[in-house]
């Protein structure tokens, strides 16, 4: 099988580590050829165009091609939390999410498992999963791998973390990140056009922000296209300015942009050696919440660029949203409704 061949000497991402993942060896991503999942839930904290009324049906994949020192999902992306799922169980997770009202199936951090996931997604669609699939990733993936997803994925949610190779080497252990990510994002922009529809609420409800919605009220919904995320890192205003300049030149009018200001120091629960490595990596930024002066400067910057589509959230010092994937409900109740958990399976 072609899928198996791609795992024998793995070069799926820009690291080209060559690990024989098909026969039980782990790549730099920390994974073999198994698809492992940590949690699946209806998520109400994603961008409005994919959350809409019913929430985004997120499936968090274990492992990651990057080693982000500040990763809020470190338990699953770096410390291996999760369990293997068969194609049949993955399909059932997708169908359960769809049946619970999900607007889409949002595959989170699956870059290291694209060959298997492309087969799993195809099987889910054949089994009756008719809502769009969303690919939510760091964009640290090859165009060749993205081509495997092209027939199945309609919504693309990549990060563009930085264009600075020195910063990416320190924070992500991947100096190759800027080149790989911009190439991947250009591919997404070239292959998928924005399609945004107006959809009415099917019932009265209160959203995660406490806002009341009446049956029939309209929200906008993306059914195809690209949303590019960028997380502002405290003390690195010039880095964000460079990213926004690239986005203005390459993505404005072709994609929706999401500038995030919720950088949050994570209370890591790891051994001393791992914590020391994180501390060293994080020394290249100011590991703190974003302050009001930075927030004001960011708003001035995005106003000057006048993007066609840009989301920017209100500054907050609330850190209660940080997830803990040991819990059956990893998020706050207002942000997510769990459907499946690695330690329990399906949650009724």
Short mmCIF file of N, CA, C and O in Angstrom, two decimals, residues 72-138:
data_model
loop_
_atom_site.label_atom_id
_atom_site.label_comp_id
_atom_site.label_asym_id
_atom_site.label_seq_id
_atom_site.Cartn_x
_atom_site.Cartn_y
_atom_site.Cartn_z
N UNK A 72 0.12 24.82 24.61
CA UNK A 72 -0.93 24.59 25.61
C UNK A 72 -1.45 23.16 25.56
O UNK A 72 -2.03 22.66 26.53
N UNK A 73 -1.24 22.47 24.43
CA UNK A 73 -1.68 21.09 24.27
C UNK A 73 -0.52 20.11 24.45
O UNK A 73 -0.54 19.01 23.90
N UNK A 74 0.49 20.49 25.20
CA UNK A 74 1.73 19.71 25.31
C UNK A 74 1.48 18.28 25.76
O UNK A 74 2.24 17.36 25.39
N UNK A 75 0.44 18.05 26.56
CA UNK A 75 0.16 16.69 27.05
C UNK A 75 -0.04 15.72 25.90
O UNK A 75 0.36 14.55 25.98
N UNK A 76 -0.68 16.19 24.83
CA UNK A 76 -0.95 15.30 23.69
C UNK A 76 0.04 15.52 22.56
O UNK A 76 0.41 14.57 21.87
N UNK A 77 0.50 16.76 22.35
CA UNK A 77 1.39 17.03 21.23
C UNK A 77 2.82 16.55 21.49
O UNK A 77 3.53 16.17 20.56
N UNK A 78 3.24 16.55 22.76
CA UNK A 78 4.63 16.25 23.09
C UNK A 78 4.81 15.13 24.11
O UNK A 78 5.84 14.45 24.11
N UNK A 79 3.85 14.92 24.99
CA UNK A 79 4.02 13.93 26.05
C UNK A 79 3.24 12.64 25.82
O UNK A 79 3.15 11.78 26.69
N UNK A 80 2.65 12.50 24.63
CA UNK A 80 2.12 11.21 24.21
C UNK A 80 0.77 10.80 24.73
O UNK A 80 0.37 9.63 24.59
N UNK A 81 0.00 11.72 25.31
CA UNK A 81 -1.31 11.34 25.85
C UNK A 81 -2.28 11.05 24.71
O UNK A 81 -2.40 11.82 23.76
N UNK A 82 -2.99 9.93 24.81
CA UNK A 82 -3.93 9.52 23.79
C UNK A 82 -3.83 8.03 23.56
O UNK A 82 -2.98 7.35 24.13
N UNK A 83 -4.69 7.50 22.72
CA UNK A 83 -4.62 6.08 22.39
C UNK A 83 -4.94 5.86 20.93
O UNK A 83 -5.58 6.70 20.27
N UNK A 84 -4.48 4.73 20.41
CA UNK A 84 -4.69 4.41 19.01
C UNK A 84 -6.16 4.16 18.72
O UNK A 84 -6.88 3.55 19.54
N UNK A 85 -6.61 4.63 17.57
CA UNK A 85 -7.97 4.36 17.12
C UNK A 85 -7.91 3.69 15.74
O UNK A 85 -7.08 4.04 14.90
N UNK A 86 -8.77 2.75 15.53
CA UNK A 86 -8.90 2.12 14.21
C UNK A 86 -9.65 3.05 13.28
O UNK A 86 -10.25 4.05 13.71
N UNK A 87 -9.65 2.70 12.02
CA UNK A 87 -10.43 3.47 11.05
C UNK A 87 -11.90 3.45 11.43
O UNK A 87 -12.59 4.47 11.37
N UNK A 88 -12.39 2.29 11.87
CA UNK A 88 -13.81 2.16 12.23
C UNK A 88 -14.17 3.06 13.41
O UNK A 88 -15.23 3.70 13.41
N UNK A 89 -13.29 3.14 14.42
CA UNK A 89 -13.59 3.98 15.57
C UNK A 89 -13.52 5.46 15.18
O UNK A 89 -14.35 6.27 15.63
N UNK A 90 -12.55 5.82 14.34
CA UNK A 90 -12.46 7.20 13.86
C UNK A 90 -13.74 7.60 13.13
O UNK A 90 -14.28 8.69 13.35
N UNK A 91 -14.21 6.72 12.28
CA UNK A 91 -15.45 6.99 11.53
C UNK A 91 -16.61 7.21 12.50
O UNK A 91 -17.41 8.15 12.34
N UNK A 92 -16.71 6.38 13.53
CA UNK A 92 -17.79 6.53 14.50
C UNK A 92 -17.67 7.84 15.26
O UNK A 92 -18.68 8.50 15.55
N UNK A 93 -16.45 8.27 15.58
CA UNK A 93 -16.25 9.56 16.25
C UNK A 93 -16.79 10.69 15.37
O UNK A 93 -17.51 11.58 15.83
N UNK A 94 -16.45 10.64 14.08
CA UNK A 94 -16.93 11.67 13.15
C UNK A 94 -18.45 11.69 13.08
O UNK A 94 -19.07 12.76 13.11
N UNK A 95 -19.05 10.51 13.00
CA UNK A 95 -20.51 10.44 12.90
C UNK A 95 -21.18 10.91 14.19
O UNK A 95 -22.24 11.56 14.14
N UNK A 96 -20.57 10.62 15.33
CA UNK A 96 -21.12 11.09 16.61
C UNK A 96 -21.05 12.62 16.69
O UNK A 96 -22.00 13.27 17.15
N UNK A 97 -19.95 13.19 16.25
CA UNK A 97 -19.83 14.65 16.24
C UNK A 97 -20.86 15.28 15.32
O UNK A 97 -21.52 16.27 15.67
N UNK A 98 -21.02 14.71 14.13
CA UNK A 98 -22.02 15.21 13.20
C UNK A 98 -23.42 15.11 13.81
O UNK A 98 -24.22 16.07 13.72
N UNK A 99 -23.72 13.98 14.43
CA UNK A 99 -25.02 13.79 15.05
C UNK A 99 -25.28 14.69 16.23
O UNK A 99 -26.43 14.96 16.59
N UNK A 100 -24.19 15.21 16.84
CA UNK A 100 -24.32 16.13 17.97
C UNK A 100 -24.45 17.58 17.54
O UNK A 100 -24.54 18.47 18.39
N UNK A 101 -24.44 17.83 16.22
CA UNK A 101 -24.66 19.17 15.71
C UNK A 101 -23.44 19.90 15.22
O UNK A 101 -23.50 21.10 14.93
N UNK A 102 -22.29 19.21 15.10
CA UNK A 102 -21.06 19.87 14.66
C UNK A 102 -21.24 20.49 13.27
O UNK A 102 -21.88 19.91 12.40
N UNK A 103 -20.64 21.65 13.09
CA UNK A 103 -20.68 22.33 11.80
C UNK A 103 -19.63 21.76 10.84
O UNK A 103 -19.75 21.91 9.62
N UNK A 104 -18.61 21.13 11.37
CA UNK A 104 -17.52 20.57 10.58
C UNK A 104 -16.76 19.57 11.45
O UNK A 104 -16.97 19.52 12.67
N UNK A 105 -15.88 18.78 10.83
CA UNK A 105 -14.97 17.91 11.56
C UNK A 105 -13.58 18.55 11.47
O UNK A 105 -13.02 18.70 10.39
N UNK A 106 -13.05 18.93 12.63
CA UNK A 106 -11.84 19.76 12.73
C UNK A 106 -10.69 18.88 13.24
O UNK A 106 -10.63 18.54 14.42
N UNK A 107 -9.79 18.48 12.34
CA UNK A 107 -8.67 17.61 12.69
C UNK A 107 -7.52 18.46 13.20
O UNK A 107 -6.93 19.23 12.44
N UNK A 108 -7.21 18.34 14.49
CA UNK A 108 -6.22 19.21 15.13
C UNK A 108 -4.87 18.50 15.22
O UNK A 108 -4.76 17.44 15.83
N UNK A 109 -3.85 19.10 14.64
CA UNK A 109 -2.45 18.65 14.72
C UNK A 109 -2.29 17.23 14.19
O UNK A 109 -1.80 16.34 14.87
N UNK A 110 -2.68 17.04 12.94
CA UNK A 110 -2.54 15.73 12.32
C UNK A 110 -1.45 15.65 11.27
O UNK A 110 -1.39 14.68 10.49
N UNK A 111 -0.56 16.64 11.23
CA UNK A 111 0.42 16.76 10.14
C UNK A 111 1.31 15.53 9.98
O UNK A 111 1.77 15.22 8.88
N UNK A 112 1.58 14.84 11.08
CA UNK A 112 2.48 13.68 11.05
C UNK A 112 1.75 12.40 10.66
O UNK A 112 2.38 11.34 10.54
N UNK A 113 0.44 12.47 10.46
CA UNK A 113 -0.36 11.27 10.20
C UNK A 113 -1.22 11.41 8.95
O UNK A 113 -2.26 10.76 8.83
N UNK A 114 -0.80 12.22 8.02
CA UNK A 114 -1.63 12.53 6.85
C UNK A 114 -1.98 11.30 6.02
O UNK A 114 -3.15 11.14 5.62
N UNK A 115 -1.05 10.39 5.71
CA UNK A 115 -1.45 9.24 4.88
C UNK A 115 -2.57 8.41 5.51
O UNK A 115 -3.54 8.06 4.83
N UNK A 116 -2.44 8.08 6.79
CA UNK A 116 -3.50 7.32 7.45
C UNK A 116 -4.78 8.14 7.56
O UNK A 116 -5.89 7.65 7.31
N UNK A 117 -4.65 9.41 7.96
CA UNK A 117 -5.84 10.23 8.15
C UNK A 117 -6.59 10.46 6.84
O UNK A 117 -7.83 10.56 6.84
N UNK A 118 -5.88 10.54 5.73
CA UNK A 118 -6.58 10.71 4.45
C UNK A 118 -7.47 9.49 4.18
O UNK A 118 -8.59 9.63 3.67
N UNK A 119 -6.99 8.30 4.53
CA UNK A 119 -7.80 7.09 4.38
C UNK A 119 -8.98 7.09 5.36
O UNK A 119 -10.11 6.73 4.99
N UNK A 120 -8.72 7.50 6.59
CA UNK A 120 -9.78 7.54 7.60
C UNK A 120 -10.87 8.54 7.23
O UNK A 120 -12.07 8.26 7.39
N UNK A 121 -10.46 9.70 6.75
CA UNK A 121 -11.44 10.73 6.38
C UNK A 121 -12.29 10.25 5.19
O UNK A 121 -13.51 10.43 5.16
N UNK A 122 -11.63 9.62 4.21
CA UNK A 122 -12.36 9.08 3.06
C UNK A 122 -13.40 8.06 3.52
O UNK A 122 -14.54 8.04 3.03
N UNK A 123 -13.03 7.23 4.48
CA UNK A 123 -13.96 6.22 5.01
C UNK A 123 -15.12 6.88 5.74
O UNK A 123 -16.27 6.43 5.63
N UNK A 124 -14.84 7.94 6.49
CA UNK A 124 -15.91 8.64 7.21
C UNK A 124 -16.91 9.27 6.23
O UNK A 124 -18.13 9.21 6.45
N UNK A 125 -16.39 9.85 5.17
CA UNK A 125 -17.29 10.45 4.19
C UNK A 125 -18.12 9.39 3.47
O UNK A 125 -19.31 9.59 3.22
N UNK A 126 -17.51 8.25 3.18
CA UNK A 126 -18.25 7.16 2.56
C UNK A 126 -19.35 6.63 3.48
O UNK A 126 -20.41 6.20 3.03
N UNK A 127 -19.09 6.70 4.80
CA UNK A 127 -20.05 6.20 5.79
C UNK A 127 -21.16 7.20 6.10
O UNK A 127 -22.05 6.90 6.90
N UNK A 128 -21.12 8.38 5.50
CA UNK A 128 -22.21 9.33 5.67
C UNK A 128 -21.87 10.62 6.40
O UNK A 128 -22.76 11.40 6.73
N UNK A 129 -20.58 10.86 6.66
CA UNK A 129 -20.20 12.14 7.28
C UNK A 129 -20.16 13.20 6.18
O UNK A 129 -19.22 13.25 5.38
N UNK A 130 -21.18 14.04 6.16
CA UNK A 130 -21.38 14.96 5.04
C UNK A 130 -20.97 16.40 5.34
O UNK A 130 -20.97 17.25 4.45
N UNK A 131 -20.65 16.71 6.61
CA UNK A 131 -20.20 18.07 6.94
C UNK A 131 -18.74 18.24 6.50
O UNK A 131 -18.01 17.25 6.35
N UNK A 132 -18.29 19.48 6.28
CA UNK A 132 -16.92 19.68 5.78
C UNK A 132 -15.86 19.24 6.79
O UNK A 132 -16.06 19.33 8.01
N UNK A 133 -14.74 18.78 6.26
CA UNK A 133 -13.57 18.50 7.10
C UNK A 133 -12.66 19.72 7.09
O UNK A 133 -12.46 20.36 6.05
N UNK A 134 -12.13 20.03 8.27
CA UNK A 134 -11.25 21.18 8.48
C UNK A 134 -9.88 20.66 8.91
O UNK A 134 -9.79 19.82 9.82
N UNK A 135 -8.82 21.16 8.30
CA UNK A 135 -7.44 20.75 8.63
C UNK A 135 -6.80 21.86 9.46
O UNK A 135 -6.50 22.93 8.97
N UNK A 136 -6.59 21.58 10.75
CA UNK A 136 -6.13 22.57 11.73
C UNK A 136 -4.70 22.22 12.12
O UNK A 136 -4.48 21.26 12.86
N UNK A 137 -3.72 22.99 11.63
CA UNK A 137 -2.33 22.57 11.80
C UNK A 137 -1.38 23.74 11.92
O UNK A 137 -1.74 24.90 11.71
N UNK A 138 -0.12 23.42 12.20
CA UNK A 138 0.94 24.42 12.29
C UNK A 138 1.44 24.82 10.90
O UNK A 138 2.26 25.73 10.79
#
